[in-house]
């Protein structure tokens, strides 16, 4: 199966700092999603981004499918950004494909 | 528009018992996937249901079974519980769309 690696595993930043989270995957994919898991366990969709670049407020993501990696950028971090960020990939671009998750990046924002 | 809901929120069982977890998909969604998330790990795919049938299955033993009802809601059953089954169980729904939406999860503790 597809292997997904995320780095760094842990990141501690001061409020207001910027960060870059990386996701590497071992095979071609047609589905790549970024999620934020809050302290209560809820997975929140951030981006569906199998290729290209998207932005949503302070967050943006870029996927270079040919080189099998994706980056999540968080600018001007706030304490509410704390949590675990997961990258998940799938072979299909329909909703009928299982997602394979990485082990996540735990982000802690200090006031 | 209600999102994905799961019940119960928390559950404590003893080894050897059986448990049933429930999931109601987001309105308009017809596909339900179940994931297991052990502490400190990313979610792992258990199986997916569409049109009341199991369409895909991950690497989980037959002790894990499921069901989908005509209203698209779903149940996850785990028999002969082991200590290692302690985890957060997440349900995700979708509809011919690559984006999967997750519920808040059920935290199962096996003593």
PDB file of N, CA and C in Angstrom, chain A residues 2-108:
ATOM      1  N   UNK A   2       0.172   2.364  -0.159  1.00  0.00           N
ATOM      2  CA  UNK A   2       0.846   3.662  -0.176  1.00  0.00           C
ATOM      3  C   UNK A   2       1.402   3.980   1.208  1.00  0.00           C
ATOM      4  N   UNK A   3       2.638   4.462   1.240  1.00  0.00           N
ATOM      5  CA  UNK A   3       3.248   4.927   2.488  1.00  0.00           C
ATOM      6  C   UNK A   3       3.188   6.450   2.525  1.00  0.00           C
ATOM      7  N   UNK A   4       2.829   6.999   3.689  1.00  0.00           N
ATOM      8  CA  UNK A   4       2.729   8.450   3.858  1.00  0.00           C
ATOM      9  C   UNK A   4       3.596   8.852   5.039  1.00  0.00           C
ATOM     10  N   UNK A   5       4.514   9.762   4.795  1.00  0.00           N
ATOM     11  CA  UNK A   5       5.389  10.240   5.864  1.00  0.00           C
ATOM     12  C   UNK A   5       5.202  11.734   6.045  1.00  0.00           C
ATOM     13  N   UNK A   6       5.086  12.166   7.294  1.00  0.00           N
ATOM     14  CA  UNK A   6       4.929  13.582   7.581  1.00  0.00           C
ATOM     15  C   UNK A   6       6.086  14.072   8.441  1.00  0.00           C
ATOM     16  N   UNK A   7       6.461  15.318   8.173  1.00  0.00           N
ATOM     17  CA  UNK A   7       7.534  15.909   8.968  1.00  0.00           C
ATOM     18  C   UNK A   7       7.284  17.398   9.166  1.00  0.00           C
ATOM     19  N   UNK A   8       7.766  17.975  10.289  1.00  0.00           N
ATOM     20  CA  UNK A   8       8.355  17.246  11.415  1.00  0.00           C
ATOM     21  C   UNK A   8       7.269  16.561  12.239  1.00  0.00           C
ATOM     22  N   UNK A   9       7.619  15.635  13.105  1.00  0.00           N
ATOM     23  CA  UNK A   9       6.614  15.003  13.960  1.00  0.00           C
ATOM     24  C   UNK A   9       6.050  15.957  15.006  1.00  0.00           C
ATOM     25  N   UNK A  10       6.886  16.861  15.490  1.00  0.00           N
ATOM     26  CA  UNK A  10       6.453  17.829  16.488  1.00  0.00           C
ATOM     27  C   UNK A  10       7.010  19.200  16.132  1.00  0.00           C
ATOM     28  N   UNK A  11       6.214  20.235  16.431  1.00  0.00           N
ATOM     29  CA  UNK A  11       6.617  21.604  16.140  1.00  0.00           C
ATOM     30  C   UNK A  11       6.044  22.505  17.221  1.00  0.00           C
ATOM     31  N   UNK A  12       6.927  23.265  17.867  1.00  0.00           N
ATOM     32  CA  UNK A  12       6.499  24.205  18.908  1.00  0.00           C
ATOM     33  C   UNK A  12       6.903  25.604  18.457  1.00  0.00           C
ATOM     34  N   UNK A  13       5.926  26.500  18.363  1.00  0.00           N
ATOM     35  CA  UNK A  13       6.166  27.841  17.839  1.00  0.00           C
ATOM     36  C   UNK A  13       5.516  28.892  18.723  1.00  0.00           C
ATOM     37  N   UNK A  14       6.067  30.090  18.636  1.00  0.00           N
ATOM     38  CA  UNK A  14       5.471  31.236  19.318  1.00  0.00           C
ATOM     39  C   UNK A  14       4.300  31.750  18.474  1.00  0.00           C
ATOM     40  N   UNK A  15       3.310  32.272  19.134  1.00  0.00           N
ATOM     41  CA  UNK A  15       2.185  32.881  18.432  1.00  0.00           C
ATOM     42  C   UNK A  15       2.695  33.938  17.453  1.00  0.00           C
ATOM     43  N   UNK A  16       2.141  33.928  16.251  1.00  0.00           N
ATOM     44  CA  UNK A  16       2.567  34.887  15.229  1.00  0.00           C
ATOM     45  C   UNK A  16       3.580  34.336  14.250  1.00  0.00           C
ATOM     46  N   UNK A  17       4.198  33.204  14.586  1.00  0.00           N
ATOM     47  CA  UNK A  17       5.204  32.620  13.699  1.00  0.00           C
ATOM     48  C   UNK A  17       4.540  31.911  12.520  1.00  0.00           C
ATOM     49  N   UNK A  18       5.358  31.633  11.514  1.00  0.00           N
ATOM     50  CA  UNK A  18       4.904  30.880  10.341  1.00  0.00           C
ATOM     51  C   UNK A  18       5.466  29.460  10.397  1.00  0.00           C
ATOM     52  N   UNK A  19       4.783  28.531   9.744  1.00  0.00           N
ATOM     53  CA  UNK A  19       5.270  27.146   9.755  1.00  0.00           C
ATOM     54  C   UNK A  19       4.977  26.469   8.422  1.00  0.00           C
ATOM     55  N   UNK A  20       5.792  25.448   8.135  1.00  0.00           N
ATOM     56  CA  UNK A  20       5.616  24.623   6.941  1.00  0.00           C
ATOM     57  C   UNK A  20       5.619  23.163   7.348  1.00  0.00           C
ATOM     58  N   UNK A  21       4.562  22.448   7.003  1.00  0.00           N
ATOM     59  CA  UNK A  21       4.442  21.028   7.297  1.00  0.00           C
ATOM     60  C   UNK A  21       4.542  20.265   5.978  1.00  0.00           C
ATOM     61  N   UNK A  22       5.239  19.127   6.014  1.00  0.00           N
ATOM     62  CA  UNK A  22       5.493  18.396   4.774  1.00  0.00           C
ATOM     63  C   UNK A  22       4.872  16.999   4.828  1.00  0.00           C
ATOM     64  N   UNK A  23       4.414  16.550   3.663  1.00  0.00           N
ATOM     65  CA  UNK A  23       3.838  15.213   3.506  1.00  0.00           C
ATOM     66  C   UNK A  23       4.458  14.587   2.263  1.00  0.00           C
ATOM     67  N   UNK A  24       5.124  13.459   2.434  1.00  0.00           N
ATOM     68  CA  UNK A  24       5.680  12.693   1.313  1.00  0.00           C
ATOM     69  C   UNK A  24       4.882  11.405   1.157  1.00  0.00           C
ATOM     70  N   UNK A  25       4.612  11.017  -0.087  1.00  0.00           N
ATOM     71  CA  UNK A  25       3.879   9.786  -0.323  1.00  0.00           C
ATOM     72  C   UNK A  25       4.586   8.949  -1.382  1.00  0.00           C
ATOM     73  N   UNK A  26       4.393   7.639  -1.289  1.00  0.00           N
ATOM     74  CA  UNK A  26       5.244   6.698  -2.022  1.00  0.00           C
ATOM     75  C   UNK A  26       4.737   6.317  -3.408  1.00  0.00           C
ATOM     76  N   UNK A  27       3.510   6.728  -3.767  1.00  0.00           N
ATOM     77  CA  UNK A  27       2.959   6.310  -5.050  1.00  0.00           C
ATOM     78  C   UNK A  27       2.093   7.447  -5.593  1.00  0.00           C
ATOM     79  N   UNK A  28       1.741   7.360  -6.854  1.00  0.00           N
ATOM     80  CA  UNK A  28       0.875   8.383  -7.433  1.00  0.00           C
ATOM     81  C   UNK A  28      -0.500   8.315  -6.789  1.00  0.00           C
ATOM     82  N   UNK A  29      -1.093   9.480  -6.576  1.00  0.00           N
ATOM     83  CA  UNK A  29      -2.406   9.552  -5.934  1.00  0.00           C
ATOM     84  C   UNK A  29      -3.310  10.507  -6.704  1.00  0.00           C
ATOM     85  N   UNK A  30      -4.597  10.297  -6.587  1.00  0.00           N
ATOM     86  CA  UNK A  30      -5.584  11.208  -7.157  1.00  0.00           C
ATOM     87  C   UNK A  30      -6.385  11.928  -6.083  1.00  0.00           C
ATOM     88  N   UNK A  31      -6.065  11.631  -4.837  1.00  0.00           N
ATOM     89  CA  UNK A  31      -6.775  12.244  -3.725  1.00  0.00           C
ATOM     90  C   UNK A  31      -5.757  12.566  -2.643  1.00  0.00           C
ATOM     91  N   UNK A  32      -5.702  13.808  -2.236  1.00  0.00           N
ATOM     92  CA  UNK A  32      -4.850  14.195  -1.123  1.00  0.00           C
ATOM     93  C   UNK A  32      -5.610  15.228  -0.313  1.00  0.00           C
ATOM     94  N   UNK A  33      -5.731  14.975   0.965  1.00  0.00           N
ATOM     95  CA  UNK A  33      -6.447  15.896   1.840  1.00  0.00           C
ATOM     96  C   UNK A  33      -5.578  16.216   3.052  1.00  0.00           C
ATOM     97  N   UNK A  34      -5.704  17.434   3.521  1.00  0.00           N
ATOM     98  CA  UNK A  34      -5.106  17.853   4.774  1.00  0.00           C
ATOM     99  C   UNK A  34      -6.230  18.035   5.797  1.00  0.00           C
ATOM    100  N   UNK A  35      -5.960  17.527   7.015  1.00  0.00           N
ATOM    101  CA  UNK A  35      -6.904  17.636   8.111  1.00  0.00           C
ATOM    102  C   UNK A  35      -6.216  18.230   9.327  1.00  0.00           C
ATOM    103  N   UNK A  36      -7.014  18.903  10.163  1.00  0.00           N
ATOM    104  CA  UNK A  36      -6.570  19.355  11.473  1.00  0.00           C
ATOM    105  C   UNK A  36      -7.389  18.602  12.514  1.00  0.00           C
ATOM    106  N   UNK A  37      -6.721  17.911  13.425  1.00  0.00           N
ATOM    107  CA  UNK A  37      -7.429  17.222  14.490  1.00  0.00           C
ATOM    108  C   UNK A  37      -7.316  18.046  15.765  1.00  0.00           C
ATOM    109  N   UNK A  38      -8.462  18.495  16.267  1.00  0.00           N
ATOM    110  CA  UNK A  38      -8.432  19.325  17.472  1.00  0.00           C
ATOM    111  C   UNK A  38      -8.242  18.456  18.718  1.00  0.00           C
ATOM    112  N   UNK A  39      -8.039  19.081  19.867  1.00  0.00           N
ATOM    113  CA  UNK A  39      -7.764  18.296  21.087  1.00  0.00           C
ATOM    114  C   UNK A  39      -8.893  17.337  21.460  1.00  0.00           C
ATOM    115  N   UNK A  40     -10.080  17.510  20.944  1.00  0.00           N
ATOM    116  CA  UNK A  40     -11.197  16.628  21.261  1.00  0.00           C
ATOM    117  C   UNK A  40     -11.312  15.477  20.257  1.00  0.00           C
ATOM    118  N   UNK A  41     -10.424  15.444  19.281  1.00  0.00           N
ATOM    119  CA  UNK A  41     -10.391  14.336  18.335  1.00  0.00           C
ATOM    120  C   UNK A  41     -11.089  14.580  17.017  1.00  0.00           C
ATOM    121  N   UNK A  42     -11.762  15.675  16.870  1.00  0.00           N
ATOM    122  CA  UNK A  42     -12.498  15.973  15.643  1.00  0.00           C
ATOM    123  C   UNK A  42     -11.539  16.294  14.501  1.00  0.00           C
ATOM    124  N   UNK A  43     -11.698  15.603  13.383  1.00  0.00           N
ATOM    125  CA  UNK A  43     -10.907  15.872  12.190  1.00  0.00           C
ATOM    126  C   UNK A  43     -11.631  16.907  11.335  1.00  0.00           C
ATOM    127  N   UNK A  44     -10.961  18.021  11.104  1.00  0.00           N
ATOM    128  CA  UNK A  44     -11.543  19.113  10.324  1.00  0.00           C
ATOM    129  C   UNK A  44     -10.866  19.163   8.960  1.00  0.00           C
ATOM    130  N   UNK A  45     -11.681  19.161   7.895  1.00  0.00           N
ATOM    131  CA  UNK A  45     -11.115  19.255   6.548  1.00  0.00           C
ATOM    132  C   UNK A  45     -10.482  20.629   6.334  1.00  0.00           C
ATOM    133  N   UNK A  46      -9.251  20.630   5.842  1.00  0.00           N
ATOM    134  CA  UNK A  46      -8.589  21.882   5.506  1.00  0.00           C
ATOM    135  C   UNK A  46      -8.553  22.080   3.997  1.00  0.00           C
ATOM    136  N   UNK A  47      -7.993  21.095   3.297  1.00  0.00           N
ATOM    137  CA  UNK A  47      -7.866  21.190   1.850  1.00  0.00           C
ATOM    138  C   UNK A  47      -8.033  19.826   1.195  1.00  0.00           C
ATOM    139  N   UNK A  48      -8.666  19.832   0.030  1.00  0.00           N
ATOM    140  CA  UNK A  48      -8.586  18.722  -0.920  1.00  0.00           C
ATOM    141  C   UNK A  48      -7.662  19.220  -2.015  1.00  0.00           C
ATOM    142  N   UNK A  49      -6.465  18.624  -2.145  1.00  0.00           N
ATOM    143  CA  UNK A  49      -5.472  19.214  -3.034  1.00  0.00           C
ATOM    144  C   UNK A  49      -4.567  18.137  -3.643  1.00  0.00           C
ATOM    145  N   UNK A  50      -5.077  17.358  -4.606  1.00  0.00           N
ATOM    146  CA  UNK A  50      -4.234  16.340  -5.251  1.00  0.00           C
ATOM    147  C   UNK A  50      -3.132  16.932  -6.126  1.00  0.00           C
ATOM    148  N   UNK A  51      -3.269  18.200  -6.496  1.00  0.00           N
ATOM    149  CA  UNK A  51      -2.217  18.890  -7.240  1.00  0.00           C
ATOM    150  C   UNK A  51      -2.486  20.390  -7.142  1.00  0.00           C
ATOM    151  N   UNK A  52      -1.442  21.172  -7.395  1.00  0.00           N
ATOM    152  CA  UNK A  52      -1.610  22.611  -7.439  1.00  0.00           C
ATOM    153  C   UNK A  52      -1.525  23.287  -6.085  1.00  0.00           C
ATOM    154  N   UNK A  53      -2.027  24.509  -6.034  1.00  0.00           N
ATOM    155  CA  UNK A  53      -1.950  25.341  -4.838  1.00  0.00           C
ATOM    156  C   UNK A  53      -3.320  25.901  -4.507  1.00  0.00           C
ATOM    157  N   UNK A  54      -3.634  25.910  -3.212  1.00  0.00           N
ATOM    158  CA  UNK A  54      -4.878  26.516  -2.730  1.00  0.00           C
ATOM    159  C   UNK A  54      -4.580  27.344  -1.494  1.00  0.00           C
ATOM    160  N   UNK A  55      -5.413  28.352  -1.275  1.00  0.00           N
ATOM    161  CA  UNK A  55      -5.268  29.184  -0.085  1.00  0.00           C
ATOM    162  C   UNK A  55      -6.621  29.393   0.549  1.00  0.00           C
ATOM    163  N   UNK A  56      -6.606  29.420   1.890  1.00  0.00           N
ATOM    164  CA  UNK A  56      -7.821  29.701   2.648  1.00  0.00           C
ATOM    165  C   UNK A  56      -7.413  30.498   3.881  1.00  0.00           C
ATOM    166  N   UNK A  57      -7.513  31.810   3.780  1.00  0.00           N
ATOM    167  CA  UNK A  57      -7.112  32.664   4.896  1.00  0.00           C
ATOM    168  C   UNK A  57      -5.628  32.558   5.167  1.00  0.00           C
ATOM    169  N   UNK A  58      -5.303  32.224   6.429  1.00  0.00           N
ATOM    170  CA  UNK A  58      -3.875  32.119   6.804  1.00  0.00           C
ATOM    171  C   UNK A  58      -3.245  30.804   6.390  1.00  0.00           C
ATOM    172  N   UNK A  59      -4.048  29.883   5.883  1.00  0.00           N
ATOM    173  CA  UNK A  59      -3.539  28.580   5.482  1.00  0.00           C
ATOM    174  C   UNK A  59      -3.451  28.475   3.969  1.00  0.00           C
ATOM    175  N   UNK A  60      -2.410  27.810   3.520  1.00  0.00           N
ATOM    176  CA  UNK A  60      -2.307  27.491   2.101  1.00  0.00           C
ATOM    177  C   UNK A  60      -1.634  26.140   1.962  1.00  0.00           C
ATOM    178  N   UNK A  61      -1.832  25.503   0.815  1.00  0.00           N
ATOM    179  CA  UNK A  61      -1.246  24.190   0.577  1.00  0.00           C
ATOM    180  C   UNK A  61      -0.807  24.089  -0.866  1.00  0.00           C
ATOM    181  N   UNK A  62       0.262  23.340  -1.064  1.00  0.00           N
ATOM    182  CA  UNK A  62       0.775  23.077  -2.403  1.00  0.00           C
ATOM    183  C   UNK A  62       1.090  21.602  -2.513  1.00  0.00           C
ATOM    184  N   UNK A  63       0.656  20.976  -3.599  1.00  0.00           N
ATOM    185  CA  UNK A  63       0.998  19.586  -3.877  1.00  0.00           C
ATOM    186  C   UNK A  63       1.711  19.505  -5.210  1.00  0.00           C
ATOM    187  N   UNK A  64       2.888  18.878  -5.196  1.00  0.00           N
ATOM    188  CA  UNK A  64       3.636  18.617  -6.425  1.00  0.00           C
ATOM    189  C   UNK A  64       3.516  17.124  -6.675  1.00  0.00           C
ATOM    190  N   UNK A  65       2.504  16.752  -7.448  1.00  0.00           N
ATOM    191  CA  UNK A  65       2.170  15.340  -7.614  1.00  0.00           C
ATOM    192  C   UNK A  65       3.297  14.561  -8.272  1.00  0.00           C
ATOM    193  N   UNK A  66       3.982  15.183  -9.219  1.00  0.00           N
ATOM    194  CA  UNK A  66       5.048  14.474  -9.943  1.00  0.00           C
ATOM    195  C   UNK A  66       6.215  14.130  -9.015  1.00  0.00           C
ATOM    196  N   UNK A  67       6.398  14.910  -7.942  1.00  0.00           N
ATOM    197  CA  UNK A  67       7.477  14.642  -7.003  1.00  0.00           C
ATOM    198  C   UNK A  67       6.958  14.028  -5.709  1.00  0.00           C
ATOM    199  N   UNK A  68       5.666  13.775  -5.650  1.00  0.00           N
ATOM    200  CA  UNK A  68       5.038  13.034  -4.548  1.00  0.00           C
ATOM    201  C   UNK A  68       5.232  13.694  -3.187  1.00  0.00           C
ATOM    202  N   UNK A  69       4.921  14.979  -3.124  1.00  0.00           N
ATOM    203  CA  UNK A  69       4.914  15.621  -1.828  1.00  0.00           C
ATOM    204  C   UNK A  69       3.901  16.751  -1.812  1.00  0.00           C
ATOM    205  N   UNK A  70       3.503  17.104  -0.593  1.00  0.00           N
ATOM    206  CA  UNK A  70       2.592  18.220  -0.386  1.00  0.00           C
ATOM    207  C   UNK A  70       3.071  19.008   0.822  1.00  0.00           C
ATOM    208  N   UNK A  71       2.833  20.307   0.784  1.00  0.00           N
ATOM    209  CA  UNK A  71       3.229  21.207   1.857  1.00  0.00           C
ATOM    210  C   UNK A  71       2.011  21.976   2.351  1.00  0.00           C
ATOM    211  N   UNK A  72       1.922  22.127   3.667  1.00  0.00           N
ATOM    212  CA  UNK A  72       0.878  22.953   4.281  1.00  0.00           C
ATOM    213  C   UNK A  72       1.574  24.115   4.973  1.00  0.00           C
ATOM    214  N   UNK A  73       1.171  25.322   4.616  1.00  0.00           N
ATOM    215  CA  UNK A  73       1.740  26.525   5.211  1.00  0.00           C
ATOM    216  C   UNK A  73       0.724  27.162   6.156  1.00  0.00           C
ATOM    217  N   UNK A  74       1.204  27.519   7.337  1.00  0.00           N
ATOM    218  CA  UNK A  74       0.363  28.246   8.288  1.00  0.00           C
ATOM    219  C   UNK A  74       1.084  29.552   8.606  1.00  0.00           C
ATOM    220  N   UNK A  75       0.433  30.664   8.337  1.00  0.00           N
ATOM    221  CA  UNK A  75       1.059  31.957   8.609  1.00  0.00           C
ATOM    222  C   UNK A  75       0.416  32.605   9.835  1.00  0.00           C
ATOM    223  N   UNK A  76       1.193  33.452  10.489  1.00  0.00           N
ATOM    224  CA  UNK A  76       0.713  34.207  11.663  1.00  0.00           C
ATOM    225  C   UNK A  76      -0.053  33.300  12.622  1.00  0.00           C
ATOM    226  N   UNK A  77       0.620  32.251  13.105  1.00  0.00           N
ATOM    227  CA  UNK A  77      -0.021  31.221  13.928  1.00  0.00           C
ATOM    228  C   UNK A  77      -0.771  31.799  15.122  1.00  0.00           C
ATOM    229  N   UNK A  78      -1.888  31.154  15.443  1.00  0.00           N
ATOM    230  CA  UNK A  78      -2.667  31.489  16.623  1.00  0.00           C
ATOM    231  C   UNK A  78      -2.770  30.243  17.494  1.00  0.00           C
ATOM    232  N   UNK A  79      -3.076  30.454  18.783  1.00  0.00           N
ATOM    233  CA  UNK A  79      -3.138  29.312  19.704  1.00  0.00           C
ATOM    234  C   UNK A  79      -4.184  28.293  19.260  1.00  0.00           C
ATOM    235  N   UNK A  80      -5.212  28.760  18.575  1.00  0.00           N
ATOM    236  CA  UNK A  80      -6.253  27.848  18.087  1.00  0.00           C
ATOM    237  C   UNK A  80      -5.761  26.950  16.949  1.00  0.00           C
ATOM    238  N   UNK A  81      -4.588  27.241  16.408  1.00  0.00           N
ATOM    239  CA  UNK A  81      -4.010  26.373  15.372  1.00  0.00           C
ATOM    240  C   UNK A  81      -3.374  25.120  15.979  1.00  0.00           C
ATOM    241  N   UNK A  82      -3.223  25.095  17.289  1.00  0.00           N
ATOM    242  CA  UNK A  82      -2.621  23.931  17.944  1.00  0.00           C
ATOM    243  C   UNK A  82      -3.448  22.674  17.665  1.00  0.00           C
ATOM    244  N   UNK A  83      -2.747  21.550  17.624  1.00  0.00           N
ATOM    245  CA  UNK A  83      -3.403  20.279  17.337  1.00  0.00           C
ATOM    246  C   UNK A  83      -2.508  19.433  16.460  1.00  0.00           C
ATOM    247  N   UNK A  84      -3.080  18.387  15.910  1.00  0.00           N
ATOM    248  CA  UNK A  84      -2.328  17.496  15.035  1.00  0.00           C
ATOM    249  C   UNK A  84      -2.834  17.664  13.599  1.00  0.00           C
ATOM    250  N   UNK A  85      -1.885  17.815  12.681  1.00  0.00           N
ATOM    251  CA  UNK A  85      -2.214  17.971  11.274  1.00  0.00           C
ATOM    252  C   UNK A  85      -1.885  16.680  10.539  1.00  0.00           C
ATOM    253  N   UNK A  86      -2.876  16.167   9.826  1.00  0.00           N
ATOM    254  CA  UNK A  86      -2.705  14.928   9.074  1.00  0.00           C
ATOM    255  C   UNK A  86      -2.836  15.179   7.581  1.00  0.00           C
ATOM    256  N   UNK A  87      -2.007  14.493   6.859  1.00  0.00           N
ATOM    257  CA  UNK A  87      -2.124  14.371   5.420  1.00  0.00           C
ATOM    258  C   UNK A  87      -2.697  12.983   5.146  1.00  0.00           C
ATOM    259  N   UNK A  88      -3.645  12.882   4.214  1.00  0.00           N
ATOM    260  CA  UNK A  88      -4.244  11.592   3.869  1.00  0.00           C
ATOM    261  C   UNK A  88      -4.345  11.496   2.358  1.00  0.00           C
ATOM    262  N   UNK A  89      -4.027  10.323   1.819  1.00  0.00           N
ATOM    263  CA  UNK A  89      -4.013  10.163   0.370  1.00  0.00           C
ATOM    264  C   UNK A  89      -4.855   8.962  -0.048  1.00  0.00           C
ATOM    265  N   UNK A  90      -5.281   8.994  -1.320  1.00  0.00           N
ATOM    266  CA  UNK A  90      -6.041   7.891  -1.888  1.00  0.00           C
ATOM    267  C   UNK A  90      -5.771   7.783  -3.377  1.00  0.00           C
ATOM    268  N   UNK A  91      -6.031   6.621  -3.945  1.00  0.00           N
ATOM    269  CA  UNK A  91      -5.758   6.410  -5.365  1.00  0.00           C
ATOM    270  C   UNK A  91      -6.876   6.972  -6.240  1.00  0.00           C
ATOM    271  N   UNK A  92      -8.087   7.078  -5.679  1.00  0.00           N
ATOM    272  CA  UNK A  92      -9.238   7.483  -6.482  1.00  0.00           C
ATOM    273  C   UNK A  92      -9.639   8.904  -6.146  1.00  0.00           C
ATOM    274  N   UNK A  93     -10.229   9.592  -7.121  1.00  0.00           N
ATOM    275  CA  UNK A  93     -10.746  10.931  -6.850  1.00  0.00           C
ATOM    276  C   UNK A  93     -12.264  10.921  -6.685  1.00  0.00           C
ATOM    277  N   UNK A  94     -12.826   9.736  -6.433  1.00  0.00           N
ATOM    278  CA  UNK A  94     -14.227   9.647  -6.044  1.00  0.00           C
ATOM    279  C   UNK A  94     -14.277   9.429  -4.534  1.00  0.00           C
ATOM    280  N   UNK A  95     -15.460   9.474  -3.980  1.00  0.00           N
ATOM    281  CA  UNK A  95     -15.579   9.307  -2.530  1.00  0.00           C
ATOM    282  C   UNK A  95     -15.597   7.865  -2.097  1.00  0.00           C
ATOM    283  N   UNK A  96     -15.189   6.952  -2.995  1.00  0.00           N
ATOM    284  CA  UNK A  96     -15.287   5.537  -2.669  1.00  0.00           C
ATOM    285  C   UNK A  96     -13.922   4.922  -2.403  1.00  0.00           C
ATOM    286  N   UNK A  97     -12.970   5.746  -2.099  1.00  0.00           N
ATOM    287  CA  UNK A  97     -11.620   5.237  -1.909  1.00  0.00           C
ATOM    288  C   UNK A  97     -11.196   5.425  -0.467  1.00  0.00           C
ATOM    289  N   UNK A  98     -10.555   4.403   0.082  1.00  0.00           N
ATOM    290  CA  UNK A  98     -10.037   4.541   1.430  1.00  0.00           C
ATOM    291  C   UNK A  98      -8.917   5.574   1.428  1.00  0.00           C
ATOM    292  N   UNK A  99      -8.796   6.249   2.554  1.00  0.00           N
ATOM    293  CA  UNK A  99      -7.714   7.198   2.737  1.00  0.00           C
ATOM    294  C   UNK A  99      -6.618   6.545   3.579  1.00  0.00           C
ATOM    295  N   UNK A 100      -5.376   6.764   3.189  1.00  0.00           N
ATOM    296  CA  UNK A 100      -4.227   6.335   3.975  1.00  0.00           C
ATOM    297  C   UNK A 100      -3.625   7.571   4.621  1.00  0.00           C
ATOM    298  N   UNK A 101      -3.549   7.554   5.946  1.00  0.00           N
ATOM    299  CA  UNK A 101      -3.091   8.717   6.701  1.00  0.00           C
ATOM    300  C   UNK A 101      -1.612   8.599   7.058  1.00  0.00           C
ATOM    301  N   UNK A 102      -0.974   9.741   7.171  1.00  0.00           N
ATOM    302  CA  UNK A 102       0.346   9.791   7.765  1.00  0.00           C
ATOM    303  C   UNK A 102       0.238   9.769   9.283  1.00  0.00           C
ATOM    304  N   UNK A 103       1.379   9.848   9.962  1.00  0.00           N
ATOM    305  CA  UNK A 103       1.379   9.802  11.428  1.00  0.00           C
ATOM    306  C   UNK A 103       1.189  11.185  12.046  1.00  0.00           C
ATOM    307  N   UNK A 104       1.123  12.198  11.211  1.00  0.00           N
ATOM    308  CA  UNK A 104       0.758  13.518  11.694  1.00  0.00           C
ATOM    309  C   UNK A 104       1.920  14.380  12.155  1.00  0.00           C
ATOM    310  N   UNK A 105       1.656  15.682  12.211  1.00  0.00           N
ATOM    311  CA  UNK A 105       2.566  16.663  12.817  1.00  0.00           C
ATOM    312  C   UNK A 105       1.804  17.323  13.957  1.00  0.00           C
ATOM    313  N   UNK A 106       2.370  17.213  15.167  1.00  0.00           N
ATOM    314  CA  UNK A 106       1.739  17.852  16.330  1.00  0.00           C
ATOM    315  C   UNK A 106       2.268  19.273  16.450  1.00  0.00           C
ATOM    316  N   UNK A 107       1.382  20.240  16.285  1.00  0.00           N
ATOM    317  CA  UNK A 107       1.751  21.655  16.344  1.00  0.00           C
ATOM    318  C   UNK A 107       1.266  22.250  17.659  1.00  0.00           C
ATOM    319  N   UNK A 108       2.182  22.886  18.379  1.00  0.00           N
ATOM    320  CA  UNK A 108       1.836  23.576  19.624  1.00  0.00           C
ATOM    321  C   UNK A 108       2.212  25.037  19.468  1.00  0.00           C
TER     322      UNK A 108
END
